[in-house]
mmCIF file of C-alpha atoms in Angstrom:
data_model
loop_
_atom_site.group_PDB
_atom_site.id
_atom_site.type_symbol
_atom_site.label_atom_id
_atom_site.label_comp_id
_atom_site.label_asym_id
_atom_site.label_seq_id
_atom_site.Cartn_x
_atom_site.Cartn_y
_atom_site.Cartn_z
ATOM 1 C CA ARG N 208 -50.375 -10.431 31.215
ATOM 2 C CA ASP N 209 -53.588 -8.932 32.623
ATOM 3 C CA SER N 210 -56.031 -11.557 33.872
ATOM 4 C CA SER N 211 -58.850 -9.820 32.005
ATOM 5 C CA VAL N 212 -57.198 -10.433 28.635
ATOM 6 C CA THR N 213 -58.832 -13.300 26.763
ATOM 7 C CA GLY N 214 -57.128 -15.965 24.684
ATOM 8 C CA GLY N 215 -58.540 -14.396 21.542
ATOM 9 C CA GLN N 216 -56.976 -11.042 22.412
ATOM 10 C CA THR N 217 -53.630 -12.735 23.003
ATOM 11 C CA CYS N 218 -53.861 -14.415 19.569
ATOM 12 C CA ALA N 219 -54.345 -10.967 18.051
ATOM 13 C CA LEU N 220 -50.675 -10.197 18.763
ATOM 14 C CA PRO N 221 -49.039 -12.707 16.339
ATOM 15 C CA ILE N 222 -51.901 -12.406 13.834
ATOM 16 C CA SER N 223 -51.616 -8.627 13.662
ATOM 17 C CA SER N 224 -47.815 -8.843 13.462
ATOM 18 C CA LEU N 225 -48.037 -11.215 10.502
ATOM 19 C CA GLY N 226 -50.560 -8.934 8.821
ATOM 20 C CA TRP N 227 -48.305 -5.907 9.239
ATOM 21 C CA MET N 228 -45.358 -7.876 7.869
ATOM 22 C CA PHE N 229 -47.257 -8.882 4.726
ATOM 23 C CA ASP N 230 -48.428 -5.281 4.273
ATOM 24 C CA ALA N 231 -44.803 -4.151 4.334
ATOM 25 C CA PHE N 232 -43.946 -6.834 1.764
ATOM 26 C CA GLU N 233 -46.789 -5.658 -0.476
ATOM 27 C CA GLY N 234 -45.437 -2.113 -0.475
ATOM 28 C CA GLN N 235 -41.911 -3.258 -1.228
ATOM 29 C CA LEU N 236 -43.191 -5.593 -3.973
ATOM 30 C CA PHE N 237 -44.847 -2.610 -5.653
ATOM 31 C CA ASN N 238 -41.579 -0.651 -5.526
ATOM 32 C CA ILE N 239 -39.697 -3.589 -7.047
ATOM 33 C CA THR N 240 -42.180 -4.386 -9.850
ATOM 34 C CA ARG N 241 -43.293 -0.917 -10.867
ATOM 35 C CA GLY N 242 -40.375 -0.626 -13.321
ATOM 36 C CA ASP N 243 -41.916 -3.446 -15.390
ATOM 37 C CA MET N 244 -45.584 -2.694 -14.752
ATOM 38 C CA LEU N 245 -45.802 1.050 -15.410
ATOM 39 C CA PRO N 246 -44.357 0.916 -18.974
ATOM 40 C CA GLU N 247 -47.180 -1.497 -19.864
ATOM 41 C CA LEU N 248 -49.815 0.860 -18.449
ATOM 42 C CA LEU N 249 -48.168 3.801 -20.236
ATOM 43 C CA LYS N 250 -48.467 1.865 -23.520
ATOM 44 C CA GLY N 251 -44.725 1.521 -23.995
ATOM 45 C CA GLN N 252 -44.082 5.280 -24.169
ATOM 46 C CA ALA N 253 -42.502 5.570 -20.712
ATOM 47 C CA THR N 254 -39.099 7.007 -19.899
ATOM 48 C CA ASP N 255 -37.284 6.411 -16.624
ATOM 49 C CA ALA N 256 -38.419 9.875 -15.486
ATOM 50 C CA ASP N 257 -42.055 9.003 -16.305
ATOM 51 C CA ILE N 258 -41.833 5.756 -14.349
ATOM 52 C CA LYS N 259 -40.384 7.538 -11.295
ATOM 53 C CA ALA N 260 -42.953 10.344 -11.493
ATOM 54 C CA TRP N 261 -45.922 7.980 -11.710
ATOM 55 C CA GLY N 262 -44.455 5.739 -9.009
ATOM 56 C CA ASP N 263 -44.194 8.738 -6.691
ATOM 57 C CA LYS N 264 -47.796 9.719 -7.467
ATOM 58 C CA PHE N 265 -49.058 6.240 -6.643
ATOM 59 C CA SER N 266 -47.035 6.252 -3.406
ATOM 60 C CA ALA N 267 -48.700 9.538 -2.422
ATOM 61 C CA VAL N 268 -52.125 8.079 -3.297
ATOM 62 C CA PHE N 269 -51.321 5.058 -1.115
ATOM 63 C CA LEU N 270 -50.387 7.212 1.892
ATOM 64 C CA LEU N 271 -53.594 9.237 1.499
ATOM 65 C CA GLY N 272 -55.718 6.094 1.218
ATOM 66 C CA GLY N 273 -54.033 4.571 4.275
ATOM 67 C CA THR N 274 -54.793 7.630 6.378
ATOM 68 C CA ILE N 275 -58.451 7.719 5.334
ATOM 69 C CA GLY N 276 -58.831 3.955 5.729
ATOM 70 C CA GLY N 277 -57.304 4.033 9.198
ATOM 71 C CA TRP N 278 -59.810 6.658 10.323
ATOM 72 C CA LEU N 279 -62.824 5.021 8.595
ATOM 73 C CA PHE N 280 -62.303 1.412 9.671
ATOM 74 C CA SER N 281 -61.222 2.311 13.199
ATOM 75 C CA SER N 282 -64.431 4.312 13.600
ATOM 76 C CA MET N 283 -66.387 1.280 12.382
ATOM 77 C CA ALA N 284 -64.444 -0.959 14.802
ATOM 78 C CA ASP N 285 -65.409 1.155 17.798
ATOM 79 C CA ARG N 286 -69.044 0.859 16.781
ATOM 80 C CA PHE N 287 -69.392 -2.682 15.396
ATOM 81 C CA GLY N 288 -66.543 -4.556 17.104
ATOM 82 C CA ARG N 289 -62.883 -4.950 16.248
ATOM 83 C CA ASN N 290 -62.763 -8.622 15.243
ATOM 84 C CA PRO N 291 -65.361 -8.440 12.424
ATOM 85 C CA VAL N 292 -63.990 -5.134 11.135
ATOM 86 C CA MET N 293 -60.451 -6.576 11.204
ATOM 87 C CA ALA N 294 -61.671 -9.427 8.978
ATOM 88 C CA LEU N 295 -63.382 -6.903 6.718
ATOM 89 C CA THR N 296 -60.171 -4.906 6.234
ATOM 90 C CA ILE N 297 -58.264 -8.045 5.236
ATOM 91 C CA LEU N 298 -60.932 -9.014 2.692
ATOM 92 C CA PHE N 299 -61.065 -5.414 1.458
ATOM 93 C CA TYR N 300 -57.409 -5.025 0.578
ATOM 94 C CA SER N 301 -57.060 -8.660 -0.614
ATOM 95 C CA LEU N 302 -59.896 -8.190 -3.109
ATOM 96 C CA PHE N 303 -58.585 -4.961 -4.576
ATOM 97 C CA SER N 304 -54.987 -6.218 -4.582
ATOM 98 C CA GLY N 305 -56.120 -9.107 -6.762
ATOM 99 C CA LEU N 306 -58.047 -6.826 -9.099
ATOM 100 C CA SER N 307 -54.931 -4.659 -9.518
ATOM 101 C CA ALA N 308 -53.380 -7.420 -11.628
ATOM 102 C CA CYS N 309 -56.143 -7.056 -14.233
ATOM 103 C CA VAL N 310 -56.063 -3.308 -14.924
ATOM 104 C CA THR N 311 -55.142 -1.841 -18.305
ATOM 105 C CA GLU N 312 -55.424 1.895 -17.557
ATOM 106 C CA LEU N 313 -53.384 4.105 -15.265
ATOM 107 C CA TRP N 314 -56.381 5.711 -13.568
ATOM 108 C CA HIS N 315 -57.885 2.265 -12.864
ATOM 109 C CA PHE N 316 -54.669 1.276 -11.132
ATOM 110 C CA GLY N 317 -54.592 4.530 -9.133
ATOM 111 C CA VAL N 318 -58.132 3.947 -7.843
ATOM 112 C CA LEU N 319 -57.320 0.379 -6.856
ATOM 113 C CA ARG N 320 -54.115 1.425 -5.076
ATOM 114 C CA PHE N 321 -56.170 3.915 -3.085
ATOM 115 C CA LEU N 322 -58.689 1.214 -2.107
ATOM 116 C CA VAL N 323 -55.925 -1.253 -1.213
ATOM 117 C CA ALA N 324 -54.354 1.416 0.989
ATOM 118 C CA MET N 325 -57.669 2.021 2.749
ATOM 119 C CA GLY N 326 -57.804 -1.659 3.678
ATOM 120 C CA VAL N 327 -54.181 -1.664 4.806
ATOM 121 C CA GLY N 328 -54.676 1.495 6.875
ATOM 122 C CA GLY N 329 -57.751 0.002 8.507
ATOM 123 C CA GLU N 330 -55.936 -3.240 9.267
ATOM 124 C CA TRP N 331 -53.056 -1.410 10.914
ATOM 125 C CA ALA N 332 -55.401 0.767 12.959
ATOM 126 C CA VAL N 333 -57.716 -1.985 14.201
ATOM 127 C CA GLY N 334 -54.823 -4.431 14.637
ATOM 128 C CA ALA N 335 -52.955 -1.891 16.771
ATOM 129 C CA ALA N 336 -55.991 -1.545 19.045
ATOM 130 C CA LEU N 337 -56.273 -5.343 19.344
ATOM 131 C CA VAL N 338 -52.587 -5.570 20.241
ATOM 132 C CA ALA N 339 -53.014 -2.819 22.832
ATOM 133 C CA GLU N 340 -55.715 -4.942 24.458
ATOM 134 C CA ALA N 341 -53.511 -8.040 24.309
ATOM 135 C CA ILE N 342 -50.711 -6.208 26.097
ATOM 136 C CA GLY N 343 -53.043 -5.961 29.071
ATOM 137 C CA ALA N 344 -52.493 -2.306 29.873
ATOM 138 C CA THR N 345 -54.873 -0.448 32.138
ATOM 139 C CA GLY N 346 -57.900 0.580 30.117
ATOM 140 C CA ALA N 347 -58.589 -0.520 26.533
ATOM 141 C CA ALA N 348 -57.223 1.779 23.842
ATOM 142 C CA SER N 349 -59.709 3.457 21.537
ATOM 143 C CA ALA N 350 -59.516 2.050 18.020
ATOM 144 C CA LYS N 351 -60.298 5.507 16.694
ATOM 145 C CA GLU N 352 -57.190 6.824 18.452
ATOM 146 C CA MET N 353 -55.126 3.987 17.024
ATOM 147 C CA GLY N 354 -56.520 4.864 13.593
ATOM 148 C CA LYS N 355 -54.447 8.033 13.733
ATOM 149 C CA VAL N 356 -51.314 5.892 13.444
ATOM 150 C CA MET N 357 -51.625 5.893 9.654
ATOM 151 C CA GLY N 358 -51.927 9.670 9.648
ATOM 152 C CA TRP N 359 -49.080 10.057 12.191
ATOM 153 C CA LEU N 360 -51.256 12.265 14.382
ATOM 154 C CA GLY N 361 -50.530 12.081 18.106
ATOM 155 C CA PRO N 362 -53.618 11.928 20.364
ATOM 156 C CA LYS N 363 -53.356 13.538 23.761
ATOM 157 C CA THR N 364 -54.035 12.036 27.166
ATOM 158 C CA LYS N 365 -54.229 14.549 30.025
ATOM 159 C CA GLY N 366 -52.042 16.951 28.100
ATOM 160 C CA ARG N 367 -49.404 14.368 27.169
ATOM 161 C CA VAL N 368 -48.825 12.213 24.096
ATOM 162 C CA ASP N 369 -50.197 8.703 24.730
ATOM 163 C CA GLY N 370 -47.187 6.376 25.103
ATOM 164 C CA LYS N 371 -49.078 3.301 23.899
ATOM 165 C CA VAL N 372 -50.121 4.984 20.662
ATOM 166 C CA LEU N 373 -46.587 6.273 20.138
ATOM 167 C CA SER N 374 -45.211 2.775 20.696
ATOM 168 C CA GLY N 375 -47.508 1.516 17.927
ATOM 169 C CA LYS N 376 -46.154 4.151 15.573
ATOM 170 C CA VAL N 377 -42.544 3.321 16.416
ATOM 171 C CA THR N 378 -43.168 -0.411 15.912
ATOM 172 C CA ALA N 379 -44.796 0.212 12.520
ATOM 173 C CA ALA N 380 -41.920 2.482 11.428
ATOM 174 C CA LEU N 381 -39.247 -0.034 12.441
ATOM 175 C CA ALA N 382 -41.056 -2.902 10.695
ATOM 176 C CA ALA N 383 -41.368 -0.855 7.497
ATOM 177 C CA ALA N 384 -37.716 0.238 7.700
ATOM 178 C CA ILE N 385 -36.259 -3.243 8.078
ATOM 179 C CA ALA N 386 -38.539 -4.582 5.330
ATOM 180 C CA GLU N 387 -37.260 -1.795 3.079
ATOM 181 C CA LEU N 388 -33.634 -2.642 3.929
ATOM 182 C CA PHE N 389 -34.133 -6.333 3.181
ATOM 183 C CA ALA N 390 -35.820 -5.455 -0.127
ATOM 184 C CA ALA N 391 -32.693 -3.458 -1.028
ATOM 185 C CA TYR N 392 -30.580 -6.487 -0.085
ATOM 186 C CA ARG N 393 -32.604 -8.665 -2.441
ATOM 187 C CA MET N 394 -32.393 -6.194 -5.309
ATOM 188 C CA ALA N 395 -28.607 -6.421 -4.925
ATOM 189 C CA GLY N 396 -28.817 -10.207 -5.358
ATOM 190 C CA THR N 397 -28.488 -11.338 -1.737
ATOM 191 C CA ARG N 398 -30.940 -13.488 0.231
ATOM 192 C CA PRO N 399 -31.440 -12.453 3.873
ATOM 193 C CA ALA N 400 -34.002 -14.135 6.142
ATOM 194 C CA THR N 401 -36.570 -11.361 5.748
ATOM 195 C CA LEU N 402 -39.281 -13.086 7.777
ATOM 196 C CA ILE N 403 -36.945 -13.539 10.756
ATOM 197 C CA GLY N 404 -35.689 -9.952 10.631
ATOM 198 C CA VAL N 405 -39.104 -8.304 10.398
ATOM 199 C CA MET N 406 -40.803 -10.524 12.980
ATOM 200 C CA GLY N 407 -37.831 -10.205 15.336
ATOM 201 C CA THR N 408 -37.992 -6.413 15.094
ATOM 202 C CA ILE N 409 -41.727 -6.321 15.844
ATOM 203 C CA ILE N 410 -41.511 -8.746 18.759
ATOM 204 C CA LEU N 411 -38.482 -6.956 20.226
ATOM 205 C CA ALA N 412 -40.271 -3.603 20.069
ATOM 206 C CA ILE N 413 -43.413 -4.864 21.801
ATOM 207 C CA ALA N 414 -41.489 -6.842 24.432
ATOM 208 C CA SER N 415 -39.139 -3.948 25.203
ATOM 209 C CA TYR N 416 -41.986 -1.513 25.756
ATOM 210 C CA ASN N 417 -43.563 -3.850 28.306
ATOM 211 C CA ARG N 418 -40.498 -5.452 29.928
ATOM 212 C CA GLY N 419 -37.696 -2.947 29.384
ATOM 213 C CA GLU N 420 -34.086 -4.085 28.948
ATOM 214 C CA THR N 421 -34.973 -7.528 30.292
ATOM 215 C CA ALA N 422 -36.382 -8.453 26.887
ATOM 216 C CA LEU N 423 -33.377 -7.252 24.880
ATOM 217 C CA GLY N 424 -30.964 -10.143 25.415
ATOM 218 C CA LEU N 425 -33.646 -12.821 25.167
ATOM 219 C CA ILE N 426 -35.078 -11.592 21.848
ATOM 220 C CA ILE N 427 -31.614 -11.135 20.318
ATOM 221 C CA PHE N 428 -30.768 -14.728 21.291
ATOM 222 C CA MET N 429 -34.034 -15.950 19.752
ATOM 223 C CA VAL N 430 -33.352 -14.080 16.490
ATOM 224 C CA VAL N 431 -29.796 -15.461 16.260
ATOM 225 C CA THR N 432 -31.103 -18.994 16.814
ATOM 226 C CA ALA N 433 -33.982 -18.595 14.355
ATOM 227 C CA THR N 434 -31.621 -17.188 11.708
ATOM 228 C CA PHE N 435 -29.267 -20.138 12.088
ATOM 229 C CA LEU N 436 -32.156 -22.620 11.808
ATOM 230 C CA TRP N 437 -33.532 -20.740 8.765
ATOM 231 C CA PHE N 438 -30.307 -21.180 6.795
ATOM 232 C CA LEU N 439 -29.694 -24.658 8.184
ATOM 233 C CA ALA N 440 -32.926 -25.707 6.459
ATOM 234 C CA THR N 441 -31.778 -24.267 3.098
ATOM 235 C CA PRO N 442 -28.013 -24.875 2.924
ATOM 236 C CA SER N 443 -27.801 -25.690 -0.788
ATOM 237 C CA ARG N 444 -29.757 -22.752 -2.233
ATOM 238 C CA MET N 445 -27.901 -19.751 -0.816
ATOM 239 C CA ASP N 446 -24.681 -18.605 0.791
ATOM 240 C CA MET N 447 -25.190 -19.205 4.508
ATOM 241 C CA LEU N 448 -22.464 -16.803 5.707
ATOM 242 C CA ASP N 449 -23.750 -13.913 3.587
ATOM 243 C CA GLY N 450 -27.353 -14.633 4.547
ATOM 244 C CA VAL N 451 -26.702 -14.845 8.290
ATOM 245 C CA ALA N 452 -24.425 -11.787 8.280
ATOM 246 C CA LEU N 453 -26.868 -9.601 6.339
ATOM 247 C CA THR N 454 -29.866 -10.740 8.383
ATOM 248 C CA MET N 455 -28.165 -10.047 11.702
ATOM 249 C CA MET N 456 -26.668 -6.754 10.506
ATOM 250 C CA GLY N 457 -30.112 -5.545 9.425
ATOM 251 C CA PHE N 458 -31.710 -6.672 12.674
ATOM 252 C CA LEU N 459 -29.013 -5.085 14.858
ATOM 253 C CA TRP N 460 -28.982 -1.866 12.814
ATOM 254 C CA ILE N 461 -32.728 -1.272 12.451
ATOM 255 C CA GLY N 462 -34.301 -3.557 15.039
ATOM 256 C CA VAL N 463 -31.949 -3.148 17.997
ATOM 257 C CA LEU N 464 -30.750 0.448 17.550
ATOM 258 C CA GLY N 465 -34.271 1.607 16.667
ATOM 259 C CA ASN N 466 -35.619 -0.339 19.616
ATOM 260 C CA PHE N 467 -33.998 2.160 21.983
ATOM 261 C CA ALA N 468 -36.937 4.425 21.136
ATOM 262 C CA MET N 469 -39.196 1.801 22.732
ATOM 263 C CA LEU N 470 -36.886 1.429 25.732
ATOM 264 C CA THR N 471 -36.936 5.208 26.174
ATOM 265 C CA ILE N 472 -40.742 5.543 26.201
ATOM 266 C CA SER N 473 -41.260 2.337 28.193
ATOM 267 C CA PRO N 474 -42.870 3.049 31.577
ATOM 268 C CA VAL N 475 -40.573 0.359 32.985
ATOM 269 C CA ASN N 476 -37.487 2.561 32.452
ATOM 270 C CA PHE N 477 -38.793 6.116 32.896
ATOM 271 C CA LYS N 478 -41.757 6.894 35.129
ATOM 272 C CA GLU N 479 -44.435 9.549 34.666
ATOM 273 C CA SER N 480 -43.942 9.708 30.889
ATOM 274 C CA HIS N 481 -40.486 11.306 31.252
ATOM 275 C CA GLY N 482 -39.296 8.980 28.507
ATOM 276 C CA LEU N 483 -41.584 10.699 26.000
ATOM 277 C CA GLY N 484 -39.822 14.006 26.649
ATOM 278 C CA ILE N 485 -36.405 12.329 26.373
ATOM 279 C CA LEU N 486 -37.348 10.732 23.034
ATOM 280 C CA PHE N 487 -38.676 14.021 21.713
ATOM 281 C CA GLY N 488 -35.398 15.668 22.699
ATOM 282 C CA ALA N 489 -33.458 13.029 20.755
ATOM 283 C CA LEU N 490 -35.592 13.637 17.656
ATOM 284 C CA VAL N 491 -35.184 17.425 17.918
ATOM 285 C CA ALA N 492 -31.409 17.074 18.237
ATOM 286 C CA ALA N 493 -31.135 14.616 15.334
ATOM 287 C CA VAL N 494 -33.280 16.722 12.991
ATOM 288 C CA ALA N 495 -31.430 19.924 13.940
ATOM 289 C CA ASN N 496 -28.083 18.262 13.281
ATOM 290 C CA ASP N 497 -29.149 16.820 9.926
ATOM 291 C CA THR N 498 -30.779 20.059 8.777
ATOM 292 C CA GLY N 499 -27.899 22.262 9.925
ATOM 293 C CA ALA N 500 -25.326 20.033 8.235
ATOM 294 C CA LEU N 501 -27.340 20.033 5.006
ATOM 295 C CA PHE N 502 -27.723 23.790 4.681
ATOM 296 C CA VAL N 503 -24.256 24.742 5.922
ATOM 297 C CA GLY N 504 -22.665 22.045 3.784
ATOM 298 C CA LYS N 505 -24.471 23.204 0.639
ATOM 299 C CA SER N 506 -23.648 26.855 1.302
ATOM 300 C CA LEU N 507 -20.081 26.684 2.617
ATOM 301 C CA GLY N 508 -18.927 23.101 2.104
ATOM 302 C CA ARG N 509 -15.512 22.758 0.468
ATOM 303 C CA ARG N 510 -13.632 19.898 2.123
ATOM 304 C CA LYS N 511 -15.015 16.374 1.824
ATOM 305 C CA LEU N 512 -15.537 14.593 5.129
ATOM 306 C CA ALA N 513 -15.336 11.028 3.769
ATOM 307 C CA PRO N 514 -14.960 11.150 -0.029
ATOM 308 C CA THR N 515 -14.695 7.381 -0.443
ATOM 309 C CA VAL N 516 -18.041 6.881 1.306
ATOM 310 C CA SER N 517 -20.122 9.986 0.520
ATOM 311 C CA GLN N 518 -19.441 12.890 -1.820
ATOM 312 C CA ASN N 519 -22.081 15.064 -0.125
ATOM 313 C CA LYS N 520 -20.710 15.137 3.432
ATOM 314 C CA THR N 521 -18.307 17.999 4.175
ATOM 315 C CA VAL N 522 -16.231 19.116 7.151
ATOM 316 C CA GLU N 523 -17.990 22.502 7.086
ATOM 317 C CA GLY N 524 -21.366 20.752 7.160
ATOM 318 C CA LEU N 525 -20.253 18.666 10.149
ATOM 319 C CA VAL N 526 -19.188 21.760 12.116
ATOM 320 C CA GLY N 527 -22.251 23.762 11.051
ATOM 321 C CA GLY N 528 -24.562 20.928 12.025
ATOM 322 C CA ALA N 529 -22.951 20.740 15.452
ATOM 323 C CA LEU N 530 -23.353 24.491 16.041
ATOM 324 C CA VAL N 531 -27.005 24.459 14.933
ATOM 325 C CA THR N 532 -27.697 21.459 17.178
ATOM 326 C CA VAL N 533 -26.181 23.132 20.230
ATOM 327 C CA ILE N 534 -28.160 26.330 19.644
ATOM 328 C CA VAL N 535 -31.492 24.595 18.997
ATOM 329 C CA CYS N 536 -31.149 22.220 21.959
ATOM 330 C CA ALA N 537 -29.951 24.912 24.383
ATOM 331 C CA VAL N 538 -32.790 27.281 23.422
ATOM 332 C CA PHE N 539 -35.754 24.931 23.112
ATOM 333 C CA LEU N 540 -35.191 21.709 25.077
ATOM 334 C CA PRO N 541 -35.078 23.305 28.582
ATOM 335 C CA PHE N 542 -38.762 24.131 28.072
ATOM 336 C CA LEU N 543 -39.424 20.382 27.673
ATOM 337 C CA HIS N 544 -39.489 18.290 30.855
ATOM 338 C CA PRO N 545 -37.177 16.671 32.002
ATOM 339 C CA TRP N 546 -34.418 18.459 30.040
ATOM 340 C CA SER N 547 -32.184 21.111 31.640
ATOM 341 C CA VAL N 548 -29.797 23.468 29.851
ATOM 342 C CA GLY N 549 -26.803 21.317 30.780
ATOM 343 C CA GLY N 550 -28.509 18.112 29.702
ATOM 344 C CA ALA N 551 -29.635 19.689 26.422
ATOM 345 C CA ILE N 552 -26.104 20.849 25.571
ATOM 346 C CA ALA N 553 -24.715 17.408 26.441
ATOM 347 C CA LEU N 554 -27.303 15.829 24.143
ATOM 348 C CA ALA N 555 -26.364 18.240 21.346
ATOM 349 C CA LEU N 556 -22.670 17.375 21.630
ATOM 350 C CA VAL N 557 -23.321 13.633 21.654
ATOM 351 C CA THR N 558 -25.723 13.927 18.704
ATOM 352 C CA SER N 559 -23.149 15.930 16.730
ATOM 353 C CA VAL N 560 -20.800 12.936 16.974
ATOM 354 C CA VAL N 561 -23.075 9.924 16.538
ATOM 355 C CA GLY N 562 -25.615 11.458 14.115
ATOM 356 C CA PRO N 563 -23.104 11.898 11.260
ATOM 357 C CA MET N 564 -21.799 8.398 12.001
ATOM 358 C CA GLY N 565 -25.275 7.049 11.268
ATOM 359 C CA ASP N 566 -25.402 8.967 7.972
ATOM 360 C CA LEU N 567 -21.978 7.697 6.922
ATOM 361 C CA PHE N 568 -22.816 4.117 7.911
ATOM 362 C CA GLU N 569 -25.909 4.113 5.697
ATOM 363 C CA SER N 570 -23.916 5.673 2.839
ATOM 364 C CA LEU N 571 -21.382 2.863 3.215
ATOM 365 C CA VAL N 572 -24.140 0.242 3.042
ATOM 366 C CA LYS N 573 -25.713 1.852 -0.049
ATOM 367 C CA ARG N 574 -22.323 2.080 -1.768
ATOM 368 C CA SER N 575 -21.722 -1.605 -1.028
ATOM 369 C CA LEU N 576 -25.141 -2.486 -2.493
ATOM 370 C CA GLY N 577 -24.653 -0.184 -5.490
ATOM 371 C CA ILE N 578 -27.837 1.854 -4.925
ATOM 372 C CA LYS N 579 -28.630 5.560 -4.522
ATOM 373 C CA ASP N 580 -31.638 5.302 -2.182
ATOM 374 C CA MET N 581 -32.877 2.522 0.078
ATOM 375 C CA GLY N 582 -36.426 2.903 -1.266
ATOM 376 C CA ALA N 583 -39.002 5.303 -2.660
ATOM 377 C CA ILE N 584 -41.642 5.340 0.073
ATOM 378 C CA LEU N 585 -41.089 9.092 0.592
ATOM 379 C CA PRO N 586 -41.366 10.751 -2.841
ATOM 380 C CA GLY N 587 -38.371 12.976 -3.514
ATOM 381 C CA HIS N 588 -36.607 11.922 -0.299
ATOM 382 C CA GLY N 589 -35.694 8.285 -0.905
ATOM 383 C CA GLY N 590 -36.678 5.560 1.511
ATOM 384 C CA LEU N 591 -37.588 5.436 5.168
ATOM 385 C CA VAL N 592 -34.109 4.248 6.163
ATOM 386 C CA ASP N 593 -32.656 7.264 4.340
ATOM 387 C CA ARG N 594 -34.636 9.508 6.709
ATOM 388 C CA ILE N 595 -33.824 7.763 10.000
ATOM 389 C CA ASP N 596 -30.184 6.728 9.475
ATOM 390 C CA GLY N 597 -28.806 9.354 11.861
ATOM 391 C CA ILE N 598 -31.641 8.942 14.354
ATOM 392 C CA LEU N 599 -30.874 5.222 14.702
ATOM 393 C CA PHE N 600 -27.475 6.087 16.192
ATOM 394 C CA VAL N 601 -28.795 8.989 18.264
ATOM 395 C CA LEU N 602 -31.442 6.877 20.052
ATOM 396 C CA PRO N 603 -29.136 4.551 22.064
ATOM 397 C CA ALA N 604 -26.747 7.431 22.772
ATOM 398 C CA THR N 605 -29.626 9.500 24.196
ATOM 399 C CA TYR N 606 -30.947 6.576 26.236
ATOM 400 C CA TYR N 607 -27.608 5.974 27.975
ATOM 401 C CA LEU N 608 -26.913 9.700 28.332
ATOM 402 C CA ALA N 609 -30.221 10.068 30.198
ATOM 403 C CA HIS N 610 -29.211 7.282 32.585
ATOM 404 C CA ILE N 611 -25.680 8.618 33.115
ATOM 405 C CA LEU N 612 -26.916 12.169 33.860
ATOM 406 C CA ASN N 613 -30.006 10.941 35.752
ATOM 407 C CA ILE N 614 -32.345 12.762 33.349
ATOM 408 C CA GLY N 615 -35.916 11.676 33.995
#
């Protein structure tokens, strides 16, 4: 901890983490309740297709409002101070969230969702800047730069992506993903310790970025202990074995596997921002594999890869995805430091094995829960977990491959 960091800045870390957790809950609560709420606003004339269409529209409105709010409130924070603007964002979205319960027209609700999202986006932006100060890194981060988190725009520092800003984005994505997974658990009738899982994921991400692998074992032990105590306090109201198993599975799947992104970009593990290039290589390989498998499988797929788990995965798609991954990595990654041609091909081969495993694992979980998608945060593409299932397995494989081959 930097000696220049005040006690108030240190308090910003748990306060901001709690705020982000409740924001994630609010989004999942909307996804859960919209099936009952939208028919009332549509005056009872709604079909399932209408409900999905309007839900997707409101999700898009929310993303737009979050982006604008992040930019607006972060600009205000740089001018008027982060603490008062942080309080303003909380009041802003709390007020309009409350008013949302009183609306009787669809367009009223759309406007209020936009305003709520502006407050949420501002809270995430200003909170991320406060957390960056609390970490005690050299030089305070600009709140305006952190405001770009909601828009997923990467600011540049001396020609490179700023690792601190990227770490904020990764933390936010992991928190949203595990909250989405636990919401799916609950819709299936189970009761995981959502608070423990989300908070453990956030704390693990922040600690790993600053302390490297040293934090991994300690935080996992703390989450196991907290989960046990959580269910020890409520033994008569839920199945303890199911609750503990689902909580730890979600934390290990999303929190720990996803946390390898933080370990990769941590300056403790890879110096001179080499970890940023390694992480980008992992993302390129994962996307190439998923995209290649999708298009080849749809065009040429005949033989099912795992018919009892997923009807969409084919052997031809698996082979096609591997070939596309090798070509893309071999052609493009050598231009990205610190990748070489040999390292890029090795990454492609590893990704072609573990990436499909991640897809199949998520399909197995969804089949067990009896659902088609984990969520609806990405209109037309399912939930966030549906988009990162393969990447979650690629991240640790890439991290250890980089160490074995001395990449970076």
